[in-house]
Amino acid sequence: MKVAVLGLGIMGQGVAGVLLREGFEVAVWNRSSGKADALAAEGATVASTPGEAVDGAEVVLSILFDADSVLSVLGEAAGSVAGGAVWLQASTIGLDGTARVAHLAESQGVGLVDAMMLGTKKPAETGALVMLVSGDASLVEKARPVLDAMGSKTVVAGDRVGNATALKLAANAWVASVTAATAQSLALAGALGLDASLFLDAIEGGASDTPYAHVKGAAMLAREYPTSFALDGLRKDVGLIAEAAHSSGVDATVLEALRTVYARASSNGFGGDDIAAVYEGFRPASS
């Protein structure tokens, strides 16, 4: 089975590598072609255009930053998508962005599945993502081998394109919240004169514990933020989540606070670092 991967950021590179190791024929495209070098060495075909990448592919994966990028690439590649192929739209682009992409796909005769990825760099590189999908059931089944290779499980959110995006927004609200809450508690403990690591000791093994707090908390305590999920990427997602909350009538007080603290960390120069760098938005200015 040939798979085209459009977009080679952290997630795209990881997924493409997994598909190669699982025996798929993989074509890749990225605006900055240098990101494809390592994949080419593993056997991927590097395309110079999106249309070239999708030519002959049975499954297409778009893993891009925002809705405008997806619309641009879909518009450029649609004429080269094979009949019966499945386009897995895996970029987090919000409800409005997903609706716009679905409309364009339908007008171009492209079979679209909303295919969100839960997980960061390591799960993408090891095929351990949780895949959230929605769309025509027959298209989902056609793409099942690819979904199974990418993830440890697939959650079907319904037959309407957009349901998987809605579920991803709810899940990323949790990720943004628990990361920021961990940062706040560590910063508060330290500012009150404690060894901040005592907070992680206190919650360990209890009902309020979560492994994620320890993973991100360790990075915060070390103040080292190698990127698994870029802070500016989550900041973009929090904006999309807040828009969805406002449009659906859900109170967005917590989301607006999250927007503020992630924006503060970004303005302090940590936008390209891991989301754990939200800690830098909480620490007292003098410390």
mmCIF file with all atom_site columns, C-alpha atoms in Angstrom, residues 47-146:
data_model
loop_
_atom_site.group_PDB
_atom_site.id
_atom_site.type_symbol
_atom_site.label_atom_id
_atom_site.label_alt_id
_atom_site.label_comp_id
_atom_site.label_asym_id
_atom_site.label_entity_id
_atom_site.label_seq_id
_atom_site.pdbx_PDB_ins_code
_atom_site.Cartn_x
_atom_site.Cartn_y
_atom_site.Cartn_z
_atom_site.occupancy
_atom_site.B_iso_or_equiv
_atom_site.pdbx_formal_charge
_atom_site.auth_seq_id
_atom_site.auth_comp_id
_atom_site.auth_asym_id
_atom_site.auth_atom_id
_atom_site.pdbx_PDB_model_num
ATOM 1   C CA . ALA A 1 47  ? 8.300   14.483 -3.844 1.00 0.00 ? 47  ALA A CA 1
ATOM 2   C CA . SER A 1 48  ? 8.820   18.039 -5.004 1.00 0.00 ? 48  SER A CA 1
ATOM 3   C CA . THR A 1 49  ? 5.093   18.885 -4.938 1.00 0.00 ? 49  THR A CA 1
ATOM 4   C CA . PRO A 1 50  ? 2.026   17.653 -3.045 1.00 0.00 ? 50  PRO A CA 1
ATOM 5   C CA . GLY A 1 51  ? 0.542   16.426 -6.308 1.00 0.00 ? 51  GLY A CA 1
ATOM 6   C CA . GLU A 1 52  ? 3.610   14.330 -7.042 1.00 0.00 ? 52  GLU A CA 1
ATOM 7   C CA . ALA A 1 53  ? 3.480   12.852 -3.532 1.00 0.00 ? 53  ALA A CA 1
ATOM 8   C CA . VAL A 1 54  ? -0.169  11.765 -3.716 1.00 0.00 ? 54  VAL A CA 1
ATOM 9   C CA . ASP A 1 55  ? 0.043   10.332 -7.239 1.00 0.00 ? 55  ASP A CA 1
ATOM 10  C CA . GLY A 1 56  ? -0.864  6.640  -6.941 1.00 0.00 ? 56  GLY A CA 1
ATOM 11  C CA . ALA A 1 57  ? -1.278  6.750  -3.150 1.00 0.00 ? 57  ALA A CA 1
ATOM 12  C CA . GLU A 1 58  ? -4.111  4.755  -1.624 1.00 0.00 ? 58  GLU A CA 1
ATOM 13  C CA . VAL A 1 59  ? -3.960  6.769  1.594  1.00 0.00 ? 59  VAL A CA 1
ATOM 14  C CA . VAL A 1 60  ? -2.894  10.407 1.988  1.00 0.00 ? 60  VAL A CA 1
ATOM 15  C CA . LEU A 1 61  ? -1.988  11.900 5.357  1.00 0.00 ? 61  LEU A CA 1
ATOM 16  C CA . SER A 1 62  ? -1.952  15.676 5.832  1.00 0.00 ? 62  SER A CA 1
ATOM 17  C CA . ILE A 1 63  ? -0.086  16.676 8.988  1.00 0.00 ? 63  ILE A CA 1
ATOM 18  C CA . LEU A 1 64  ? 0.216   20.442 8.665  1.00 0.00 ? 64  LEU A CA 1
ATOM 19  C CA . PHE A 1 65  ? 0.084   23.435 11.008 1.00 0.00 ? 65  PHE A CA 1
ATOM 20  C CA . ASP A 1 66  ? -3.190  25.180 10.257 1.00 0.00 ? 66  ASP A CA 1
ATOM 21  C CA . ALA A 1 67  ? -6.327  25.218 8.116  1.00 0.00 ? 67  ALA A CA 1
ATOM 22  C CA . ASP A 1 68  ? -4.888  27.540 5.474  1.00 0.00 ? 68  ASP A CA 1
ATOM 23  C CA . SER A 1 69  ? -1.973  25.152 4.950  1.00 0.00 ? 69  SER A CA 1
ATOM 24  C CA . VAL A 1 70  ? -4.298  22.165 4.597  1.00 0.00 ? 70  VAL A CA 1
ATOM 25  C CA . LEU A 1 71  ? -6.591  24.010 2.178  1.00 0.00 ? 71  LEU A CA 1
ATOM 26  C CA . SER A 1 72  ? -3.642  25.106 0.066  1.00 0.00 ? 72  SER A CA 1
ATOM 27  C CA . VAL A 1 73  ? -2.120  21.628 -0.128 1.00 0.00 ? 73  VAL A CA 1
ATOM 28  C CA . LEU A 1 74  ? -5.472  19.911 -0.736 1.00 0.00 ? 74  LEU A CA 1
ATOM 29  C CA . GLY A 1 75  ? -6.269  22.375 -3.489 1.00 0.00 ? 75  GLY A CA 1
ATOM 30  C CA . GLU A 1 76  ? -2.908  21.775 -5.123 1.00 0.00 ? 76  GLU A CA 1
ATOM 31  C CA . ALA A 1 77  ? -2.994  17.979 -4.818 1.00 0.00 ? 77  ALA A CA 1
ATOM 32  C CA . ALA A 1 78  ? -6.676  17.120 -5.321 1.00 0.00 ? 78  ALA A CA 1
ATOM 33  C CA . GLY A 1 79  ? -6.359  16.619 -9.072 1.00 0.00 ? 79  GLY A CA 1
ATOM 34  C CA . SER A 1 80  ? -3.675  13.972 -8.547 1.00 0.00 ? 80  SER A CA 1
ATOM 35  C CA . VAL A 1 81  ? -5.507  11.956 -5.862 1.00 0.00 ? 81  VAL A CA 1
ATOM 36  C CA . ALA A 1 82  ? -6.358  8.490  -7.154 1.00 0.00 ? 82  ALA A CA 1
ATOM 37  C CA . GLY A 1 83  ? -9.992  7.432  -7.397 1.00 0.00 ? 83  GLY A CA 1
ATOM 38  C CA . GLY A 1 84  ? -10.997 5.582  -4.243 1.00 0.00 ? 84  GLY A CA 1
ATOM 39  C CA . ALA A 1 85  ? -8.066  6.944  -2.230 1.00 0.00 ? 85  ALA A CA 1
ATOM 40  C CA . VAL A 1 86  ? -8.603  8.080  1.364  1.00 0.00 ? 86  VAL A CA 1
ATOM 41  C CA . TRP A 1 87  ? -7.336  11.444 2.604  1.00 0.00 ? 87  TRP A CA 1
ATOM 42  C CA . LEU A 1 88  ? -6.681  11.297 6.350  1.00 0.00 ? 88  LEU A CA 1
ATOM 43  C CA . GLN A 1 89  ? -6.746  14.880 7.608  1.00 0.00 ? 89  GLN A CA 1
ATOM 44  C CA . ALA A 1 90  ? -4.592  14.708 10.750 1.00 0.00 ? 90  ALA A CA 1
ATOM 45  C CA . SER A 1 91  ? -3.850  18.403 11.341 1.00 0.00 ? 91  SER A CA 1
ATOM 46  C CA . THR A 1 92  ? -5.475  20.102 14.336 1.00 0.00 ? 92  THR A CA 1
ATOM 47  C CA . ILE A 1 93  ? -7.343  22.913 12.591 1.00 0.00 ? 93  ILE A CA 1
ATOM 48  C CA . GLY A 1 94  ? -10.491 23.378 14.668 1.00 0.00 ? 94  GLY A CA 1
ATOM 49  C CA . LEU A 1 95  ? -14.151 22.993 13.804 1.00 0.00 ? 95  LEU A CA 1
ATOM 50  C CA . ASP A 1 96  ? -14.401 25.810 11.276 1.00 0.00 ? 96  ASP A CA 1
ATOM 51  C CA . GLY A 1 97  ? -11.165 24.792 9.561  1.00 0.00 ? 97  GLY A CA 1
ATOM 52  C CA . THR A 1 98  ? -12.316 21.194 9.336  1.00 0.00 ? 98  THR A CA 1
ATOM 53  C CA . ALA A 1 99  ? -15.646 22.254 7.825  1.00 0.00 ? 99  ALA A CA 1
ATOM 54  C CA . ARG A 1 100 ? -13.813 24.306 5.189  1.00 0.00 ? 100 ARG A CA 1
ATOM 55  C CA . VAL A 1 101 ? -11.524 21.405 4.319  1.00 0.00 ? 101 VAL A CA 1
ATOM 56  C CA . ALA A 1 102 ? -14.457 18.975 4.153  1.00 0.00 ? 102 ALA A CA 1
ATOM 57  C CA . HIS A 1 103 ? -16.289 21.303 1.764  1.00 0.00 ? 103 HIS A CA 1
ATOM 58  C CA . LEU A 1 104 ? -13.245 21.577 -0.519 1.00 0.00 ? 104 LEU A CA 1
ATOM 59  C CA . ALA A 1 105 ? -12.653 17.809 -0.443 1.00 0.00 ? 105 ALA A CA 1
ATOM 60  C CA . GLU A 1 106 ? -16.267 17.126 -1.396 1.00 0.00 ? 106 GLU A CA 1
ATOM 61  C CA . SER A 1 107 ? -16.138 19.632 -4.240 1.00 0.00 ? 107 SER A CA 1
ATOM 62  C CA . GLN A 1 108 ? -12.975 17.949 -5.551 1.00 0.00 ? 108 GLN A CA 1
ATOM 63  C CA . GLY A 1 109 ? -14.280 14.396 -5.170 1.00 0.00 ? 109 GLY A CA 1
ATOM 64  C CA . VAL A 1 110 ? -11.713 13.483 -2.505 1.00 0.00 ? 110 VAL A CA 1
ATOM 65  C CA . GLY A 1 111 ? -12.735 10.941 0.161  1.00 0.00 ? 111 GLY A CA 1
ATOM 66  C CA . LEU A 1 112 ? -11.942 12.644 3.461  1.00 0.00 ? 112 LEU A CA 1
ATOM 67  C CA . VAL A 1 113 ? -11.617 11.153 6.939  1.00 0.00 ? 113 VAL A CA 1
ATOM 68  C CA . ASP A 1 114 ? -11.120 13.311 10.017 1.00 0.00 ? 114 ASP A CA 1
ATOM 69  C CA . ALA A 1 115 ? -8.126  11.550 11.623 1.00 0.00 ? 115 ALA A CA 1
ATOM 70  C CA . MET A 1 116 ? -6.760  13.221 14.734 1.00 0.00 ? 116 MET A CA 1
ATOM 71  C CA . MET A 1 117 ? -3.646  12.046 16.548 1.00 0.00 ? 117 MET A CA 1
ATOM 72  C CA . LEU A 1 118 ? -3.365  11.959 20.343 1.00 0.00 ? 118 LEU A CA 1
ATOM 73  C CA . GLY A 1 119 ? 0.243   11.800 21.411 1.00 0.00 ? 119 GLY A CA 1
ATOM 74  C CA . THR A 1 120 ? 3.525   13.575 20.879 1.00 0.00 ? 120 THR A CA 1
ATOM 75  C CA . LYS A 1 121 ? 6.971   12.843 19.435 1.00 0.00 ? 121 LYS A CA 1
ATOM 76  C CA . LYS A 1 122 ? 7.728   9.460  20.996 1.00 0.00 ? 122 LYS A CA 1
ATOM 77  C CA . PRO A 1 123 ? 4.310   7.868  20.348 1.00 0.00 ? 123 PRO A CA 1
ATOM 78  C CA . ALA A 1 124 ? 4.472   9.134  16.756 1.00 0.00 ? 124 ALA A CA 1
ATOM 79  C CA . GLU A 1 125 ? 7.888   7.531  16.311 1.00 0.00 ? 125 GLU A CA 1
ATOM 80  C CA . THR A 1 126 ? 6.837   4.206  17.836 1.00 0.00 ? 126 THR A CA 1
ATOM 81  C CA . GLY A 1 127 ? 3.348   3.713  16.402 1.00 0.00 ? 127 GLY A CA 1
ATOM 82  C CA . ALA A 1 128 ? 1.752   4.289  19.797 1.00 0.00 ? 128 ALA A CA 1
ATOM 83  C CA . LEU A 1 129 ? -0.554  7.197  19.013 1.00 0.00 ? 129 LEU A CA 1
ATOM 84  C CA . VAL A 1 130 ? -4.245  7.093  19.845 1.00 0.00 ? 130 VAL A CA 1
ATOM 85  C CA . MET A 1 131 ? -6.103  7.768  16.616 1.00 0.00 ? 131 MET A CA 1
ATOM 86  C CA . LEU A 1 132 ? -9.454  9.586  16.712 1.00 0.00 ? 132 LEU A CA 1
ATOM 87  C CA . VAL A 1 133 ? -11.375 9.201  13.470 1.00 0.00 ? 133 VAL A CA 1
ATOM 88  C CA . SER A 1 134 ? -14.723 10.168 11.990 1.00 0.00 ? 134 SER A CA 1
ATOM 89  C CA . GLY A 1 135 ? -16.208 9.985  8.537  1.00 0.00 ? 135 GLY A CA 1
ATOM 90  C CA . ASP A 1 136 ? -17.649 7.458  6.125  1.00 0.00 ? 136 ASP A CA 1
ATOM 91  C CA . ALA A 1 137 ? -17.192 4.007  7.660  1.00 0.00 ? 137 ALA A CA 1
ATOM 92  C CA . SER A 1 138 ? -16.054 2.456  4.383  1.00 0.00 ? 138 SER A CA 1
ATOM 93  C CA . LEU A 1 139 ? -13.286 5.040  4.053  1.00 0.00 ? 139 LEU A CA 1
ATOM 94  C CA . VAL A 1 140 ? -12.182 4.438  7.635  1.00 0.00 ? 140 VAL A CA 1
ATOM 95  C CA . GLU A 1 141 ? -11.931 0.703  6.908  1.00 0.00 ? 141 GLU A CA 1
ATOM 96  C CA . LYS A 1 142 ? -9.883  1.325  3.753  1.00 0.00 ? 142 LYS A CA 1
ATOM 97  C CA . ALA A 1 143 ? -7.414  3.297  5.850  1.00 0.00 ? 143 ALA A CA 1
ATOM 98  C CA . ARG A 1 144 ? -7.430  0.817  8.742  1.00 0.00 ? 144 ARG A CA 1
ATOM 99  C CA . PRO A 1 145 ? -3.966  -0.690 7.991  1.00 0.00 ? 145 PRO A CA 1
ATOM 100 C CA . VAL A 1 146 ? -2.431  2.780  8.158  1.00 0.00 ? 146 VAL A CA 1
#
